[in-house]
mmCIF file with all atom_site columns, C-alpha atoms in Angstrom:
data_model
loop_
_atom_site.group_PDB
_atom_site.id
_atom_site.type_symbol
_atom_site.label_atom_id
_atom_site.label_alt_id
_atom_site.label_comp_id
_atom_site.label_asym_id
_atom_site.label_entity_id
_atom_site.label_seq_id
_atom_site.pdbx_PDB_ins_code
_atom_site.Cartn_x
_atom_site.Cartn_y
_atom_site.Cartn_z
_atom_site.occupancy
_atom_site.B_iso_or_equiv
_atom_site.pdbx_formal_charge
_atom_site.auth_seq_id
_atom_site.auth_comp_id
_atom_site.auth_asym_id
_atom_site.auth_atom_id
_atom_site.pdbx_PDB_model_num
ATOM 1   C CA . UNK A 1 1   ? -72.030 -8.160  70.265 1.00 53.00 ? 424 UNK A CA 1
ATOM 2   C CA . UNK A 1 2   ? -75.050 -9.518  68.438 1.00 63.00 ? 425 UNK A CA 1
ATOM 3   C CA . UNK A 1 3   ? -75.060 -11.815 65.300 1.00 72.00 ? 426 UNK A CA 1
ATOM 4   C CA . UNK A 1 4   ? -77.769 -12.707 63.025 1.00 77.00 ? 427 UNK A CA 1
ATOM 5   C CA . UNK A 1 5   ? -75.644 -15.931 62.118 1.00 83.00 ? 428 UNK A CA 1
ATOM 6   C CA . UNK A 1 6   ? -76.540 -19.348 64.012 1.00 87.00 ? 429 UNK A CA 1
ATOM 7   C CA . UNK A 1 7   ? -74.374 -22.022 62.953 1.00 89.00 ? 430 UNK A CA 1
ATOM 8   C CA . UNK A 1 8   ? -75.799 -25.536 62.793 1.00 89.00 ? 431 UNK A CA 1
ATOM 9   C CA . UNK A 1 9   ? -75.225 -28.760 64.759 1.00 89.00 ? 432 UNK A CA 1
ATOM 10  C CA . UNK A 1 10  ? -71.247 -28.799 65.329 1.00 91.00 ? 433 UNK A CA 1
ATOM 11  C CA . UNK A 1 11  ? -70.260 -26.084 63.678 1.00 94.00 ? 434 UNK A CA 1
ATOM 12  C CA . UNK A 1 12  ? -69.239 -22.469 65.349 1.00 94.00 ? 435 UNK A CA 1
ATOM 13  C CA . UNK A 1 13  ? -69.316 -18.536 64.459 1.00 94.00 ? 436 UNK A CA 1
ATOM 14  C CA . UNK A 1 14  ? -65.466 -17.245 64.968 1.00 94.00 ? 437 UNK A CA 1
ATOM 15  C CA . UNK A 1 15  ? -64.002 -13.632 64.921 1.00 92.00 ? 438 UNK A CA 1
ATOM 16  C CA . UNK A 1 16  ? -60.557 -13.627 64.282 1.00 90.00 ? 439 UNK A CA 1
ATOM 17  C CA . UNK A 1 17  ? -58.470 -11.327 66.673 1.00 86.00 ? 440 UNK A CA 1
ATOM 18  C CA . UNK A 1 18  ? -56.380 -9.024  65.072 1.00 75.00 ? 441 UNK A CA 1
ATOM 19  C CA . UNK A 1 19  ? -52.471 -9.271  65.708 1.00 66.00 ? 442 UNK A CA 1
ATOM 20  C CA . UNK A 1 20  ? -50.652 -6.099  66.665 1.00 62.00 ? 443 UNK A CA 1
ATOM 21  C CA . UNK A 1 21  ? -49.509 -3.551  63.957 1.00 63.00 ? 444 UNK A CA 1
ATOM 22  C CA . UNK A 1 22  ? -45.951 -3.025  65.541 1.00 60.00 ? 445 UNK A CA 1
ATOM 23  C CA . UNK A 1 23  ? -43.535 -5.447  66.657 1.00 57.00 ? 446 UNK A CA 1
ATOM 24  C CA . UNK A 1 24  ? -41.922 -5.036  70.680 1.00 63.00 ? 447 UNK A CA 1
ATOM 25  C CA . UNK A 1 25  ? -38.745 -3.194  69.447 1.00 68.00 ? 448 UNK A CA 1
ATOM 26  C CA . UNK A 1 26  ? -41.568 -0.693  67.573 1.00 65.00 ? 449 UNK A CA 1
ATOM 27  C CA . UNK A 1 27  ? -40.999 -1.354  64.004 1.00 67.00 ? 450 UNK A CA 1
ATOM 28  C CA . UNK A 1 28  ? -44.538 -1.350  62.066 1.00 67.00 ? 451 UNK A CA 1
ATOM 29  C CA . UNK A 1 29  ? -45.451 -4.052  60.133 1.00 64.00 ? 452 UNK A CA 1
ATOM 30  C CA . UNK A 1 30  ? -47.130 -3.281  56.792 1.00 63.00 ? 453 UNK A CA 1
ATOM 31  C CA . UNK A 1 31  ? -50.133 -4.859  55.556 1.00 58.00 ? 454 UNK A CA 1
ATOM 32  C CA . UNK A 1 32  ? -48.625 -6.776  53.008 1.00 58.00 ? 455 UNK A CA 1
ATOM 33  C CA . UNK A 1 33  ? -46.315 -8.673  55.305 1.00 53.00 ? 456 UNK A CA 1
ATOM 34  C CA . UNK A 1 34  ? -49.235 -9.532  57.945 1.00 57.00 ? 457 UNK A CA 1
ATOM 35  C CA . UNK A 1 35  ? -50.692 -13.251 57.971 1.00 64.00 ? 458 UNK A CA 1
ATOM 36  C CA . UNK A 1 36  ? -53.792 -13.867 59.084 1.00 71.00 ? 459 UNK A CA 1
ATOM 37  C CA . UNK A 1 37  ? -54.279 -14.218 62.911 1.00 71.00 ? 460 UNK A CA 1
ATOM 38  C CA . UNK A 1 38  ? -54.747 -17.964 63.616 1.00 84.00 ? 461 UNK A CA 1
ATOM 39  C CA . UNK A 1 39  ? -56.400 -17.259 67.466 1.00 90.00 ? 462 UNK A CA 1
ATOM 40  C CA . UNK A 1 40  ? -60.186 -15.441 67.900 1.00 92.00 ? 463 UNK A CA 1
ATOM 41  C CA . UNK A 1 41  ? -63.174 -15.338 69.927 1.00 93.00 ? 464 UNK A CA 1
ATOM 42  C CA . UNK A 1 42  ? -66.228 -17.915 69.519 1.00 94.00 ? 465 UNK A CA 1
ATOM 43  C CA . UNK A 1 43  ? -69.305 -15.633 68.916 1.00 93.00 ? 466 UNK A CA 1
ATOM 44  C CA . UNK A 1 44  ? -71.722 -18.648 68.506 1.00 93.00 ? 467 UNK A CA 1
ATOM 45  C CA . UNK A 1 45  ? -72.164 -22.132 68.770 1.00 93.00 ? 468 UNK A CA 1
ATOM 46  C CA . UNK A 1 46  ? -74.562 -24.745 67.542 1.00 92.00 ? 469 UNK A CA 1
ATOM 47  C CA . UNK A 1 47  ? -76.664 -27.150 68.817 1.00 91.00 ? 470 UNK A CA 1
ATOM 48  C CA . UNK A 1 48  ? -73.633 -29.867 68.875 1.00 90.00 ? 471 UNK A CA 1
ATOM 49  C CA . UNK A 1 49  ? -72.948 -33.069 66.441 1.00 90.00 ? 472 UNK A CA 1
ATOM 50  C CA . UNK A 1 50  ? -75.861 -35.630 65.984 1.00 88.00 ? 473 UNK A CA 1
ATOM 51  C CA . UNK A 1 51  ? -74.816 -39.051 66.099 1.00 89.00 ? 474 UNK A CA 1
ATOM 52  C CA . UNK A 1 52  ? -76.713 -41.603 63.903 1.00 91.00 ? 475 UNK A CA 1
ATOM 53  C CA . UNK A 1 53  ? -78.944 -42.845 66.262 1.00 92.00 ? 476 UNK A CA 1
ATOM 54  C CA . UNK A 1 54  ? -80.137 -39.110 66.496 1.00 87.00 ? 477 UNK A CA 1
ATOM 55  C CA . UNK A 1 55  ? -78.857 -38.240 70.043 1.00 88.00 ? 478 UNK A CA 1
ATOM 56  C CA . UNK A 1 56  ? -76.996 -34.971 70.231 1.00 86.00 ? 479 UNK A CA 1
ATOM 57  C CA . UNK A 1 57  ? -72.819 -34.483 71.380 1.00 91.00 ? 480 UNK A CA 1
ATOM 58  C CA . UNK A 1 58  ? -73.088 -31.414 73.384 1.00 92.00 ? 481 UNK A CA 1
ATOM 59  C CA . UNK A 1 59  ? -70.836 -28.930 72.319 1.00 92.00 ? 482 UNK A CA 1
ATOM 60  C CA . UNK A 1 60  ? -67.547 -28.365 74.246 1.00 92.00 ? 483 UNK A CA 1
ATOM 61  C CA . UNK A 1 61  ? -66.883 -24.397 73.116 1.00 93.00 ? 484 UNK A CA 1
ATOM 62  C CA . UNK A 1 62  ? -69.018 -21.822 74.175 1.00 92.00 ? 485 UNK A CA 1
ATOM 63  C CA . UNK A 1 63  ? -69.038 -17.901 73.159 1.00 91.00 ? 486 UNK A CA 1
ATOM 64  C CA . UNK A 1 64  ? -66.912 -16.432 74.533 1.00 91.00 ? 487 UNK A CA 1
ATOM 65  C CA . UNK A 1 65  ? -64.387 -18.591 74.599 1.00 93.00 ? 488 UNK A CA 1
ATOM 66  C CA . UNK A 1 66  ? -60.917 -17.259 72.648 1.00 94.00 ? 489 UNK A CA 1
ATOM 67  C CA . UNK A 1 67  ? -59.380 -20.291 70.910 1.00 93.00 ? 490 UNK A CA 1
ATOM 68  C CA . UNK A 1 68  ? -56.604 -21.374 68.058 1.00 93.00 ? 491 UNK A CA 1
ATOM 69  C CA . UNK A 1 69  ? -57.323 -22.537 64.526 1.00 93.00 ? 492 UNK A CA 1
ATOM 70  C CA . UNK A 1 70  ? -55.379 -24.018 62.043 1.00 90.00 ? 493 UNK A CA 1
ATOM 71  C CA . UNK A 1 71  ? -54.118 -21.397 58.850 1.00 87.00 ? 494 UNK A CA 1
ATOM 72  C CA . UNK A 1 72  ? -56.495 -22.826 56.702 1.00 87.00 ? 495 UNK A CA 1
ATOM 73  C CA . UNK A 1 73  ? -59.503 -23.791 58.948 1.00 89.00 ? 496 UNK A CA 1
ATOM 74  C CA . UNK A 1 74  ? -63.744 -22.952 58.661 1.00 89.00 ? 497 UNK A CA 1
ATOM 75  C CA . UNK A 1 75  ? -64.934 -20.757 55.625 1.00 90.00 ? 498 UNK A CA 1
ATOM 76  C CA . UNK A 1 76  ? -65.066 -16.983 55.534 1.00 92.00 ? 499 UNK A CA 1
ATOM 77  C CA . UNK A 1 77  ? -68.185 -15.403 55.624 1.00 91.00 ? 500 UNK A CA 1
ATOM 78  C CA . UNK A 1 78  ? -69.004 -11.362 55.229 1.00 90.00 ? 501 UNK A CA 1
ATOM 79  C CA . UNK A 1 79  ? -72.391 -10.869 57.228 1.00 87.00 ? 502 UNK A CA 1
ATOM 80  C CA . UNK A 1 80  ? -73.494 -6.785  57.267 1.00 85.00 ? 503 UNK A CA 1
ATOM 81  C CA . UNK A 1 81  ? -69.661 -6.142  56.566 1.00 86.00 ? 504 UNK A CA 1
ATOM 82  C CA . UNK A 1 82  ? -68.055 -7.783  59.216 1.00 87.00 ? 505 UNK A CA 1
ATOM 83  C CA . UNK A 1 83  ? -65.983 -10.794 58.312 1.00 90.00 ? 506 UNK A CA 1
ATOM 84  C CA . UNK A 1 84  ? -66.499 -14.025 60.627 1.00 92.00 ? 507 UNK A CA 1
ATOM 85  C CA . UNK A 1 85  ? -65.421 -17.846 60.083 1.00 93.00 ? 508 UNK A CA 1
ATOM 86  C CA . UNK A 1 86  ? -67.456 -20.558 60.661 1.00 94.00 ? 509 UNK A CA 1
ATOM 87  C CA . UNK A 1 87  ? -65.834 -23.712 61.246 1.00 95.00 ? 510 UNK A CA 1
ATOM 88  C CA . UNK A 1 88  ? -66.501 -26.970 62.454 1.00 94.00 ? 511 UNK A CA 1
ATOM 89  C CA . UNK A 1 89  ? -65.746 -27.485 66.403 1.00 93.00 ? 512 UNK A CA 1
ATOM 90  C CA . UNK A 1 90  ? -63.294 -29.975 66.013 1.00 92.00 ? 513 UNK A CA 1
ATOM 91  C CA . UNK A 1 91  ? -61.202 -27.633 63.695 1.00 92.00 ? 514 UNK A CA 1
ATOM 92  C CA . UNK A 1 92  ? -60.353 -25.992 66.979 1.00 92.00 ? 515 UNK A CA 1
ATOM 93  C CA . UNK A 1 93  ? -56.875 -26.616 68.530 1.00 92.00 ? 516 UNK A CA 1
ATOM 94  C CA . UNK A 1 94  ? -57.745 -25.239 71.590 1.00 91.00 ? 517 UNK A CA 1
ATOM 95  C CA . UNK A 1 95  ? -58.758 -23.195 74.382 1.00 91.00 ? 518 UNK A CA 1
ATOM 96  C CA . UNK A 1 96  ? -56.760 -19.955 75.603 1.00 88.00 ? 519 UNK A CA 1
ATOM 97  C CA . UNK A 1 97  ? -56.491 -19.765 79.508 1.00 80.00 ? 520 UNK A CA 1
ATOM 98  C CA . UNK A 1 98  ? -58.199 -16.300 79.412 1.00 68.00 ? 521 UNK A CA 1
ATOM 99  C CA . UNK A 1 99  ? -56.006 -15.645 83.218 1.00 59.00 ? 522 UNK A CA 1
ATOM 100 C CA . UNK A 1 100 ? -53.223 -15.186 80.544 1.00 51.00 ? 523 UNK A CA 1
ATOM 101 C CA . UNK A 1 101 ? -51.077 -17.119 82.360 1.00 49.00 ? 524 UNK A CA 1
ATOM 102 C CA . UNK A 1 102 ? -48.322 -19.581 80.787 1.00 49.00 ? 525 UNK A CA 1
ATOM 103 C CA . UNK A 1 103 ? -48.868 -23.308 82.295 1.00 48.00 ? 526 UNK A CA 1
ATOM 104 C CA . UNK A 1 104 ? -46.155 -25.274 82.435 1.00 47.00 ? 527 UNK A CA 1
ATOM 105 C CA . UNK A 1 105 ? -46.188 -28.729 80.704 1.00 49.00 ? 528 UNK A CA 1
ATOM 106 C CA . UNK A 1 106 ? -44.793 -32.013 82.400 1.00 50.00 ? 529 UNK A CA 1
ATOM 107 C CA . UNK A 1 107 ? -42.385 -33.508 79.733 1.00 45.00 ? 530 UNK A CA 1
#
């Protein structure tokens, strides 16, 4: 999918994934009772953070990559009627293991 949208230095292009409309015992869920997904897909990324002696942080996320946000995270933008966010990197919680597989956690 292309974008006409480059973010600058640290920031990044999101599209949020849409949850599923029915829950796993088949009950819909209206419209009104849906939050807003907090997981999408990184469309673009910028250049990376400048420090002040004007070298450049690379940027960790690349598109492509599907990954969790906080509720209230980046700004929403509408760009030829599609809705993206674009947030700063480090608003990111994290990465999802695109395998789909659960990893286990050492307590």
């Amino acid at each position: 999918m292309a974008i006409n949208l480059v973010p600058l230095h640290d920031r990044i292009v999101v599209r949020r994934i849409e949850e599923q409309e029915t829950t796993r015992s088949g009950l819909i869920i209206p419209d009104t009772a849906k939050e807003k997904p907090q997981e999408g897909e990184v469309l673009a990324v910028g250049k990376g953070k400048i420090k002040e002696d004007g070298t450049a942080i690379p940027p960790e996320l690349k598109a492509g990559d599907r990954i969790l946000f906080g509720r209230y995270a980046g700004t929403e933008v509408i760009v030829d009627g599609d809705e993206y966010l674009i947030m700063r990197e480090e608003e990111a919680l994290g990465i999802l293991d695109k395998r789909g597989k659960q990893t286990k956690v050492a307590a």
